[in-house]
Coordinates of C-alpha atoms in Angstrom, one line a residue:
M1049 CA -49.0 -112.3 23.1
S1050 CA -50.1 -109.3 24.8
D1051 CA -46.7 -109.0 26.5
L1052 CA -44.9 -108.9 23.2
I1053 CA -46.9 -105.9 21.9
D1054 CA -46.2 -102.5 23.4
D1055 CA -49.1 -100.3 24.4
P1056 CA -49.3 -97.2 22.1
R1057 CA -48.3 -93.9 23.8
E1058 CA -50.7 -91.0 23.8
G1059 CA -50.1 -88.7 20.8
A1060 CA -47.4 -90.9 19.4
N1061 CA -49.1 -90.8 16.0
E1062 CA -48.7 -86.9 15.6
P1063 CA -46.3 -85.6 12.9
E1064 CA -42.8 -84.4 14.0
F1065 CA -41.2 -81.1 12.7
T1066 CA -37.7 -80.0 12.6
V1067 CA -36.7 -76.5 14.0
S1068 CA -36.3 -75.2 10.5
E1069 CA -39.6 -76.6 9.4
I1070 CA -41.5 -75.1 12.2
S1071 CA -39.7 -71.7 11.8
T1072 CA -40.6 -71.7 8.1
A1073 CA -44.2 -72.5 8.9
V1074 CA -44.4 -69.7 11.4
K1075 CA -42.7 -67.3 9.0
R1076 CA -45.2 -68.2 6.3
T1077 CA -48.1 -67.9 8.6
I1078 CA -47.1 -64.5 10.0
E1079 CA -46.0 -62.9 6.7
G1080 CA -49.1 -64.3 4.9
T1081 CA -51.5 -63.0 7.6
F1082 CA -49.7 -59.6 8.3
D1083 CA -48.2 -58.7 4.9
H1084 CA -49.5 -55.1 5.2
V1085 CA -50.1 -53.5 8.6
R1086 CA -50.1 -50.1 10.2
I1087 CA -49.0 -50.0 13.8
R1088 CA -49.1 -47.0 16.1
G1089 CA -46.7 -46.6 19.0
E1090 CA -43.9 -44.6 20.6
V1091 CA -40.4 -44.9 19.2
G1092 CA -37.9 -46.4 21.6
R1093 CA -34.3 -47.4 20.9
V1094 CA -33.0 -46.2 17.5
V1095 CA -29.8 -47.6 15.9
H1096 CA -28.3 -46.5 12.6
A1097 CA -26.1 -49.3 11.4
R1098 CA -22.9 -48.6 9.4
S1099 CA -24.4 -50.6 6.5
G1100 CA -27.1 -47.9 6.2
H1101 CA -29.9 -50.0 7.7
L1102 CA -32.1 -48.6 10.5
Y1103 CA -33.2 -50.6 13.6
F1104 CA -35.7 -49.2 16.1
D1105 CA -38.4 -50.2 18.5
I1106 CA -42.0 -49.1 18.8
K1107 CA -43.8 -49.7 22.0
D1108 CA -46.9 -49.0 24.1
D1109 CA -47.5 -49.4 27.8
R1110 CA -47.3 -53.3 27.7
S1111 CA -45.4 -54.5 24.6
V1112 CA -42.4 -53.7 22.4
L1113 CA -42.1 -54.5 18.7
G1114 CA -38.7 -54.5 16.9
C1115 CA -38.6 -52.7 13.5
T1116 CA -36.2 -52.7 10.6
A1117 CA -35.8 -50.5 7.6
W1118 CA -33.2 -51.6 5.0
K1119 CA -30.9 -49.1 3.4
G1120 CA -33.0 -48.5 0.3
Q1121 CA -36.2 -48.0 2.4
V1122 CA -34.5 -45.6 4.8
A1123 CA -33.9 -43.1 1.9
R1124 CA -37.6 -43.2 1.1
L1125 CA -38.9 -42.6 4.6
S1126 CA -40.9 -39.3 4.9
V1127 CA -40.1 -39.0 8.6
M1128 CA -37.0 -40.2 10.3
P1129 CA -37.9 -42.0 13.6
E1130 CA -36.6 -40.3 16.8
E1131 CA -36.7 -41.6 20.3
G1132 CA -39.9 -40.6 22.1
M1133 CA -41.8 -39.8 18.9
E1134 CA -45.3 -41.2 18.4
I1135 CA -45.6 -42.6 14.9
I1136 CA -47.7 -44.8 12.7
A1137 CA -45.4 -47.3 10.9
T1138 CA -46.5 -49.0 7.7
G1139 CA -45.0 -52.3 6.6
R1140 CA -45.3 -56.0 7.1
L1141 CA -44.5 -58.5 9.9
T1142 CA -41.7 -61.0 9.4
T1143 CA -39.7 -63.4 11.5
F1144 CA -36.0 -63.8 12.3
P1145 CA -35.6 -67.5 12.7
N1146 CA -32.0 -67.3 14.1
Q1147 CA -33.4 -65.8 17.3
S1148 CA -37.0 -67.1 17.2
K1149 CA -38.4 -63.6 17.1
Y1150 CA -40.7 -61.6 14.9
Q1151 CA -40.3 -58.0 13.8
M1152 CA -41.7 -55.5 11.4
N1153 CA -40.1 -54.4 8.2
V1154 CA -41.1 -50.7 8.0
Q1155 CA -41.7 -49.2 4.5
D1156 CA -43.1 -45.7 5.7
V1157 CA -43.3 -43.7 8.9
A1158 CA -45.8 -41.0 9.7
V1159 CA -46.2 -38.9 12.8
A1160 CA -49.2 -39.8 14.8
G1161 CA -51.1 -36.6 14.9
E1162 CA -50.3 -32.8 15.1
G1163 CA -49.5 -33.0 18.8
A1164 CA -46.8 -35.5 18.2
L1165 CA -45.3 -33.3 15.4
M1166 CA -45.3 -30.3 17.6
A1167 CA -43.6 -32.2 20.4
M1168 CA -40.9 -33.4 18.0
L1169 CA -40.6 -29.9 16.6
E1170 CA -40.1 -28.5 20.1
K1171 CA -37.5 -31.2 20.9
R1172 CA -35.5 -30.4 17.7
K1173 CA -35.8 -26.7 18.4
K1174 CA -34.3 -27.1 21.9
K1175 CA -31.5 -29.2 20.6
L1176 CA -30.5 -26.8 17.8
A1177 CA -30.8 -23.8 20.1
A1178 CA -28.5 -25.5 22.6
E1179 CA -25.9 -25.8 19.8
G1180 CA -26.2 -22.0 19.1
L1181 CA -27.7 -22.3 15.7
F1182 CA -30.4 -19.7 16.6
D1183 CA -28.0 -17.3 18.3
P1184 CA -28.8 -13.7 17.1
A1185 CA -25.0 -12.8 17.3
R1186 CA -24.2 -15.2 14.4
K1187 CA -26.9 -13.8 12.1
Q1188 CA -25.6 -11.8 9.1
Q1189 CA -26.6 -8.4 7.9
I1190 CA -29.0 -8.4 4.9
P1191 CA -27.4 -6.4 2.1
F1192 CA -29.1 -3.1 1.3
L1193 CA -29.2 -3.6 -2.4
P1194 CA -28.1 -7.0 -3.6
E1195 CA -27.0 -7.4 -7.2
V1196 CA -28.1 -11.1 -7.5
I1197 CA -30.8 -12.8 -5.5
G1198 CA -31.1 -16.6 -5.3
V1199 CA -34.7 -17.9 -4.8
I1200 CA -35.2 -21.5 -3.6
T1201 CA -38.9 -22.5 -4.2
S1202 CA -41.1 -24.4 -6.6
P1203 CA -40.9 -23.0 -10.1
T1204 CA -44.6 -23.7 -10.9
G1205 CA -46.3 -22.1 -7.9
A1206 CA -47.7 -18.6 -7.4
V1207 CA -44.9 -17.8 -4.9
I1208 CA -42.2 -17.3 -7.5
R1209 CA -44.5 -15.1 -9.6
D1210 CA -45.3 -12.9 -6.5
I1211 CA -41.6 -12.5 -5.7
L1212 CA -40.6 -11.6 -9.2
H1213 CA -43.5 -9.2 -9.6
R1214 CA -42.6 -7.5 -6.3
L1215 CA -38.9 -7.2 -7.2
R1216 CA -39.8 -5.8 -10.6
D1217 CA -42.1 -3.2 -9.0
R1218 CA -39.6 -2.1 -6.3
F1219 CA -36.1 -2.5 -7.7
P1220 CA -35.4 -4.9 -10.6
R1221 CA -32.5 -7.3 -9.8
K1222 CA -31.0 -10.4 -11.3
V1223 CA -32.7 -13.5 -9.9
L1224 CA -31.4 -17.1 -9.9
I1225 CA -34.1 -19.7 -9.3
W1226 CA -33.2 -23.1 -7.8
P1227 CA -36.3 -25.3 -8.3
V1228 CA -37.1 -27.6 -5.4
A1229 CA -40.0 -29.6 -4.0
V1230 CA -41.7 -27.6 -1.3
Q1231 CA -43.4 -30.5 0.4
G1232 CA -43.2 -34.3 0.7
E1233 CA -40.2 -36.5 1.3
R1234 CA -38.1 -34.8 -1.4
C1235 CA -38.5 -31.3 0.1
A1236 CA -35.8 -31.4 2.9
P1237 CA -32.9 -32.9 0.9
E1238 CA -33.6 -30.7 -2.2
V1239 CA -33.8 -27.5 -0.1
T1240 CA -30.6 -28.5 1.7
R1241 CA -28.8 -29.1 -1.6
A1242 CA -30.1 -25.8 -3.0
I1243 CA -28.7 -23.8 0.0
D1244 CA -25.4 -25.6 -0.2
G1245 CA -25.3 -25.2 -4.0
F1246 CA -25.8 -21.4 -3.9
N1247 CA -23.0 -21.2 -1.4
A1248 CA -20.7 -23.3 -3.6
F1249 CA -20.9 -20.7 -6.4
T1250 CA -17.6 -18.8 -6.9
A1251 CA -17.4 -15.1 -7.6
G1252 CA -16.8 -14.3 -11.2
G1253 CA -17.9 -17.8 -12.4
A1254 CA -20.2 -18.7 -15.2
L1255 CA -23.1 -18.1 -12.9
P1256 CA -22.9 -15.1 -10.5
R1257 CA -22.8 -15.9 -6.8
P1258 CA -26.0 -14.6 -5.1
D1259 CA -25.7 -11.8 -2.6
L1260 CA -28.9 -12.9 -0.9
I1261 CA -30.9 -16.2 -0.7
I1262 CA -34.7 -16.4 -0.3
V1263 CA -36.3 -19.7 0.7
A1264 CA -40.0 -19.4 0.0
R1265 CA -43.2 -21.4 0.1
G1266 CA -46.8 -20.7 0.4
G1267 CA -49.0 -21.5 3.4
G1268 CA -50.1 -25.0 4.4
S1269 CA -50.6 -27.4 7.3
I1270 CA -47.8 -28.5 9.6
E1271 CA -47.5 -31.7 7.6
D1272 CA -47.1 -29.7 4.4
L1273 CA -44.4 -27.5 5.9
W1274 CA -42.6 -30.3 7.7
G1275 CA -39.8 -30.5 5.2
F1276 CA -38.6 -27.1 6.5
N1277 CA -38.6 -28.4 10.0
E1278 CA -36.0 -31.0 9.2
E1279 CA -32.6 -30.7 11.0
S1280 CA -30.6 -30.8 7.7
V1281 CA -32.5 -27.8 6.4
A1282 CA -32.0 -25.8 9.6
R1283 CA -28.3 -26.6 9.7
A1284 CA -27.8 -25.7 6.1
A1285 CA -29.5 -22.3 6.6
A1286 CA -27.4 -21.6 9.7
A1287 CA -24.2 -22.6 7.9
S1288 CA -24.9 -20.5 4.8
G1289 CA -22.2 -17.9 4.1
I1290 CA -24.8 -15.9 2.0
P1291 CA -27.4 -14.0 4.0
L1292 CA -30.7 -15.9 3.9
I1293 CA -34.3 -14.8 4.3
S1294 CA -36.9 -17.5 5.1
A1295 CA -40.4 -16.9 3.8
V1296 CA -42.1 -20.2 4.5
G1297 CA -45.9 -20.2 5.0
H1298 CA -48.0 -17.4 6.3
E1299 CA -47.2 -15.1 9.2
T1300 CA -48.6 -17.5 11.7
D1301 CA -46.6 -20.5 10.4
T1302 CA -43.3 -21.1 12.1
T1303 CA -40.6 -23.6 11.0
L1304 CA -37.1 -24.3 12.2
I1305 CA -35.6 -22.6 9.1
D1306 CA -37.2 -19.3 10.4
F1307 CA -35.1 -19.5 13.5
A1308 CA -31.9 -20.5 11.7
S1309 CA -32.2 -17.9 8.9
D1310 CA -30.7 -14.4 9.1
L1311 CA -34.1 -12.8 8.7
R1312 CA -37.7 -14.2 8.7
A1313 CA -40.3 -12.7 6.4
P1314 CA -44.0 -13.3 7.2
T1315 CA -44.8 -14.0 3.5
P1316 CA -42.9 -14.6 0.2
T1317 CA -44.1 -11.1 -1.0
A1318 CA -42.8 -9.6 2.2
A1319 CA -39.4 -11.3 1.6
A1320 CA -39.1 -9.5 -1.7
E1321 CA -39.9 -6.3 0.0
L1322 CA -37.2 -6.9 2.6
A1323 CA -34.7 -7.9 0.0
V1324 CA -34.7 -4.6 -2.0
P1325 CA -35.7 -1.0 -1.3
V1326 CA -38.2 0.9 -3.5
R1327 CA -36.3 2.5 -6.3
A1328 CA -38.7 5.5 -6.6
E1329 CA -38.4 6.2 -2.9
L1330 CA -34.6 6.1 -3.2
L1331 CA -34.7 8.5 -6.1
A1332 CA -37.0 10.8 -4.2
R1333 CA -34.7 10.5 -1.2
L1334 CA -31.6 11.3 -3.3
E1335 CA -33.4 14.3 -4.8
E1336 CA -34.3 15.5 -1.3
I1337 CA -30.7 15.0 -0.1
E1338 CA -29.3 16.8 -3.2
S1339 CA -31.7 19.7 -2.6
R1340 CA -30.7 19.9 1.0
R1341 CA -27.0 19.7 0.1
I1342 CA -27.4 22.5 -2.4
S1343 CA -29.3 24.6 0.1
A1344 CA -26.7 23.9 2.8
M1345 CA -23.9 24.8 0.4
R1346 CA -25.7 28.0 -0.6
T1347 CA -26.3 28.9 3.1
A1348 CA -22.7 28.1 4.0
L1349 CA -21.4 30.2 1.1
N1350 CA -23.6 33.1 2.0
Y1351 CA -22.5 32.9 5.6
R1352 CA -18.8 32.7 4.8
G1353 CA -19.2 35.6 2.2
E1354 CA -20.8 37.8 4.8
K1355 CA -18.1 36.9 7.3
L1356 CA -15.4 37.7 4.7
R1357 CA -17.0 41.0 4.0
D1358 CA -17.1 41.8 7.7
L1359 CA -13.5 41.0 8.0
S1360 CA -12.5 42.9 4.9
R1361 CA -14.2 46.1 6.4
A1362 CA -12.0 45.8 9.4
L1363 CA -8.8 45.6 7.3
P1364 CA -6.9 48.8 6.3
R1365 CA -6.9 49.9 2.6
V1366 CA -4.3 48.7 0.3
D1367 CA -2.8 52.1 -0.5
A1368 CA -2.6 52.8 3.2
L1369 CA -0.6 49.6 3.7
T1370 CA 1.8 50.4 0.9
A1371 CA 2.1 54.2 1.3
G1372 CA 5.1 54.1 3.7
A1373 CA 7.0 51.6 1.6
Q1374 CA 6.2 53.6 -1.5
Q1375 CA 7.6 56.8 0.1
R1376 CA 10.7 55.1 1.2
L1377 CA 11.2 53.7 -2.3
D1378 CA 10.8 57.2 -3.8
L1379 CA 13.4 58.7 -1.4
A1380 CA 15.8 55.9 -2.2
A1381 CA 15.3 56.3 -5.9
A1382 CA 16.0 60.1 -5.6
R1383 CA 19.3 59.4 -3.8
L1384 CA 20.4 56.6 -6.1
P1385 CA 22.0 58.7 -8.9
G1386 CA 24.1 60.8 -6.5
A1387 CA 25.1 57.8 -4.6
L1388 CA 26.2 56.0 -7.7
T1389 CA 28.2 59.0 -8.8
A1390 CA 29.9 59.4 -5.4
R1391 CA 30.7 55.7 -5.4
V1392 CA 32.3 56.0 -8.9
D1393 CA 34.4 59.0 -7.8
R1394 CA 35.6 57.2 -4.7
G1395 CA 36.6 54.2 -6.7
R1396 CA 38.4 56.4 -9.2
A1397 CA 40.3 58.2 -6.5
A1398 CA 41.3 54.9 -4.8
L1399 CA 42.5 53.6 -8.2
S1400 CA 44.6 56.7 -8.7
E1401 CA 46.2 56.4 -5.3
A1402 CA 46.9 52.7 -5.9
S1403 CA 48.3 53.4 -9.4
G1404 CA 50.6 56.1 -8.0
A1405 CA 52.3 53.6 -5.8
L1406 CA 52.9 51.3 -8.7
R1407 CA 54.9 53.7 -10.9
P1408 CA 57.0 52.0 -13.6
S1409 CA 60.2 53.9 -12.5
L1410 CA 59.9 52.5 -9.0
L1411 CA 59.3 49.0 -10.2
A1412 CA 62.2 49.3 -12.7
R1413 CA 64.6 50.5 -9.9
T1414 CA 63.5 47.6 -7.7
I1415 CA 64.0 45.0 -10.5
N1416 CA 67.4 46.5 -11.5
S1417 CA 68.5 46.5 -7.9
A1418 CA 67.5 42.8 -7.5
R1419 CA 69.2 41.9 -10.8
E1420 CA 72.4 43.6 -9.7
R1421 CA 72.4 41.9 -6.4
S1422 CA 71.8 38.5 -8.1
E1423 CA 74.5 39.1 -10.6
D1424 CA 77.0 40.3 -7.9
R1425 CA 76.3 37.2 -5.8
G1426 CA 76.6 35.0 -8.8
K1427 CA 80.0 36.5 -9.7
R1428 CA 81.2 36.1 -6.1
L1429 CA 79.9 32.6 -5.7
A1430 CA 82.4 30.8 -7.9
P1431 CA 85.6 32.4 -6.4
A1432 CA 84.2 31.9 -2.9
L1433 CA 83.6 28.3 -3.7
E1434 CA 87.1 27.9 -5.0
R1435 CA 88.6 29.6 -2.0
S1436 CA 86.6 27.4 0.3
S1437 CA 87.6 24.4 -1.6
A1438 CA 91.3 25.4 -1.6
A1439 CA 91.1 26.1 2.2
A1440 CA 89.5 22.7 2.7
Q1441 CA 92.1 21.0 0.6
G1442 CA 94.9 22.8 2.5
D1443 CA 93.3 21.7 5.8
L1444 CA 93.1 18.3 4.5
A1445 CA 96.7 18.2 3.4
R1446 CA 97.8 19.4 6.8
I1447 CA 95.7 16.7 8.5
T1448 CA 96.9 14.0 6.2
K1449 CA 100.5 14.7 7.1
R1450 CA 99.7 13.6 10.6
F1451 CA 98.3 10.3 9.6
D1452 CA 99.7 7.4 7.8
T1453 CA 98.9 7.9 4.1
L1454 CA 98.6 4.2 3.4
S1455 CA 96.2 3.5 6.3
L1456 CA 94.1 6.5 5.6
A1457 CA 94.0 6.2 1.8
P1458 CA 90.7 4.3 1.6
Q1459 CA 89.1 6.8 4.0
I1460 CA 90.5 9.7 2.2
D1461 CA 89.3 8.4 -1.1
R1462 CA 85.8 8.1 0.3
R1463 CA 86.0 11.6 1.7
N1464 CA 87.2 12.9 -1.6
D1465 CA 84.4 11.2 -3.4
A1466 CA 81.9 12.6 -0.9
L1467 CA 83.4 16.0 -1.3
A1468 CA 83.3 15.8 -5.1
Q1469 CA 79.7 14.7 -4.9
L1470 CA 78.9 17.5 -2.5
M1471 CA 80.6 20.0 -4.8
R1472 CA 78.5 18.8 -7.7
R1473 CA 75.3 19.0 -5.7
F1474 CA 76.3 22.5 -4.5
K1475 CA 77.0 23.6 -8.0
Q1476 CA 73.7 22.2 -9.2
A1477 CA 71.8 24.0 -6.4
T1478 CA 73.6 27.2 -7.3
E1479 CA 72.6 26.9 -10.9
V1480 CA 69.0 26.1 -9.9
A1481 CA 68.8 29.1 -7.6
H1482 CA 70.3 31.3 -10.3
S1483 CA 67.7 30.1 -12.8
Q1484 CA 64.9 30.7 -10.4
R1485 CA 66.0 34.2 -9.7
A1486 CA 66.4 34.9 -13.4
R1487 CA 62.8 33.6 -14.0
K1488 CA 61.5 35.7 -11.1
L1489 CA 63.3 38.8 -12.6
D1490 CA 61.7 38.1 -16.0
A1491 CA 58.3 37.8 -14.3
L1492 CA 58.7 41.1 -12.5
D1493 CA 59.8 42.7 -15.8
R1494 CA 56.7 41.4 -17.5
L1495 CA 54.6 42.7 -14.6
R1496 CA 56.3 46.1 -14.9
L1497 CA 55.4 46.2 -18.6
T1498 CA 51.8 45.1 -17.8
L1499 CA 51.3 47.7 -15.1
G1500 CA 53.0 50.5 -17.0
Y1501 CA 50.9 53.1 -18.6
K1502 CA 52.3 52.4 -22.1
A1503 CA 50.1 49.3 -22.3
T1504 CA 47.2 51.4 -21.2
L1505 CA 47.9 54.0 -23.9
E1506 CA 47.8 51.2 -26.5
R1507 CA 44.2 50.6 -25.5
G1508 CA 43.1 54.2 -26.4
F1509 CA 43.9 56.1 -23.2
A1510 CA 46.0 59.3 -22.9
V1511 CA 48.1 61.0 -20.2
V1512 CA 47.6 64.7 -19.6
R1513 CA 50.6 66.6 -18.2
S1514 CA 51.4 70.2 -17.5
A1515 CA 54.3 72.0 -19.1
E1516 CA 56.3 71.2 -16.0
G1517 CA 55.6 67.4 -16.4
E1518 CA 53.0 67.1 -13.7
V1519 CA 50.3 64.5 -14.3
L1520 CA 46.9 66.1 -14.2
T1521 CA 44.0 63.9 -13.0
S1522 CA 41.1 66.3 -13.0
T1523 CA 39.6 69.2 -15.0
K1524 CA 40.2 71.6 -12.1
L1525 CA 44.0 70.9 -12.3
A1526 CA 43.9 71.1 -16.1
K1527 CA 42.2 74.5 -16.1
A1528 CA 45.0 75.9 -13.9
H1529 CA 47.6 75.4 -16.7
A1530 CA 47.7 77.3 -20.0
V1531 CA 49.7 74.6 -21.8
L1532 CA 48.9 70.9 -21.7
D1533 CA 50.9 68.0 -23.1
I1534 CA 48.7 65.0 -24.0
E1535 CA 50.6 61.8 -24.5
F1536 CA 49.2 59.1 -26.8
A1537 CA 50.6 55.7 -27.7
D1538 CA 52.3 57.1 -30.8
G1539 CA 53.4 60.5 -29.5
T1540 CA 52.7 63.6 -27.5
L1541 CA 50.3 66.5 -28.5
S1542 CA 50.8 70.0 -27.0
I1543 CA 47.8 72.3 -26.6
G1544 CA 47.9 75.9 -25.5
A1545 CA 50.5 78.9 -26.0
K1546 CA 54.0 78.6 -24.7
K1547 CA 56.5 81.4 -24.0
T1548 CA 58.8 80.3 -26.8
A1549 CA 58.0 80.7 -30.5
K1550 CA 56.9 77.2 -30.9
P1551 CA 53.6 76.3 -32.6
S1552 CA 50.5 76.2 -30.2
A1553 CA 49.9 72.6 -31.0
S1554 CA 52.6 70.1 -32.0
V1555 CA 53.0 66.3 -32.0
S1556 CA 56.3 64.7 -30.9
K1557 CA 57.1 61.3 -32.3
K1558 CA 59.5 60.5 -29.6
G1559 CA 58.3 57.4 -28.0
T1560 CA 60.1 58.0 -24.7
Q1561 CA 58.6 61.5 -24.0
G1562 CA 56.5 61.4 -20.9
S1563 CA 58.0 58.1 -19.8
L1564 CA 58.6 57.5 -16.1
F1565 CA 61.9 55.7 -16.8

């Protein structure tokens, strides 16, 4: 019987677990025991997943603990873990059965001590400085007198009241306030959005675009000011297209935004003083400049007046400058009447000489001679043409006798036609020439009448002659004769005593008396 019954194995009566069962039991035990823990360590590997989850390790000199923060938890973390940072992570332990490992689900992260914060701050500072965000060459000039100032701060603190009070005392300006949290986990994202928001304003929009931005906060510990040490805030300040003044904390407090801003103010009140000048001082300065300008103008005018007076004393008097010209003018004016009279006499003498050569009798003889020659040539032209034609016909008859009349008949007819045409053209040319000469004679006759003195008498002039018929052209010649015959357009008037018994003055109605023809 004993051979038929197996001996029981040691531990054969213990319960058996599946892998899932034991993993669940371990998970329940760990999560139930360590549902809320705070672990201190140095951050090792950090991985940001595309899904938004965060994976990192915390370690000490002997162990490593994997940590996870889901997407919703990452947004609520007050401090973002960075490699080498010493932190205190708050959360709960959990397991990952697929890989038989445990890990920590992190709900919050805090920097472990001020020394760790300063080390992390120094690391960020070196990183951003290496990128050129703190380079003085890229900093913008603060406007001398901005029209609109944007202030990023808490709307309920004493900082905004100090800034507004200082601006009102120095030089009132338009102020746009962008309320933000100035500490805590909401500080960095809100300040970043405020800086970007002011830069997104458009000129001429519903809200005016600020000419200057002031980021201000009162003093506090390094933990309180940590939001202004975040990389996003420093990058937003460095990328701002609007000049930015940082006034975070007291004069001894230094944050990353102080290095990235265009100008750092030791206090918020000092930021307001750096933003605008003192209006009263500007007015006093303007008054001083205006006074100096007036004084300088008065001095310059006095100097130039004195110089002008010195120069004027060196110049000659006006009457001395014009005396020579005045004397020449007086001399010329004295000679002018005599010169005009002499010029008129010379013109009259030249006219008399010219009119003597154009006597009507001479023109009439020239015209009559030309007419006679033209008429004579016209009378001789027709007989000459007839004689020439008869001679040509005789020559032609003699020549035709030597040729066969029948064979030369066509040629003769053509020559006769050409001759007849030539005779017609010659006759026409003669008539045209005769007409032209006749028209020319008529024009000369009209010119004779125009240039004759009869037409001049019609205009109110008279011709003075001596008793012998000599034309008298001056009073000297007229005084030498006792009797003068004055010819008018309608007759001749005799003045003076003659040897005959005629009246001393008589008018002849003969139109031809005194005529040159």
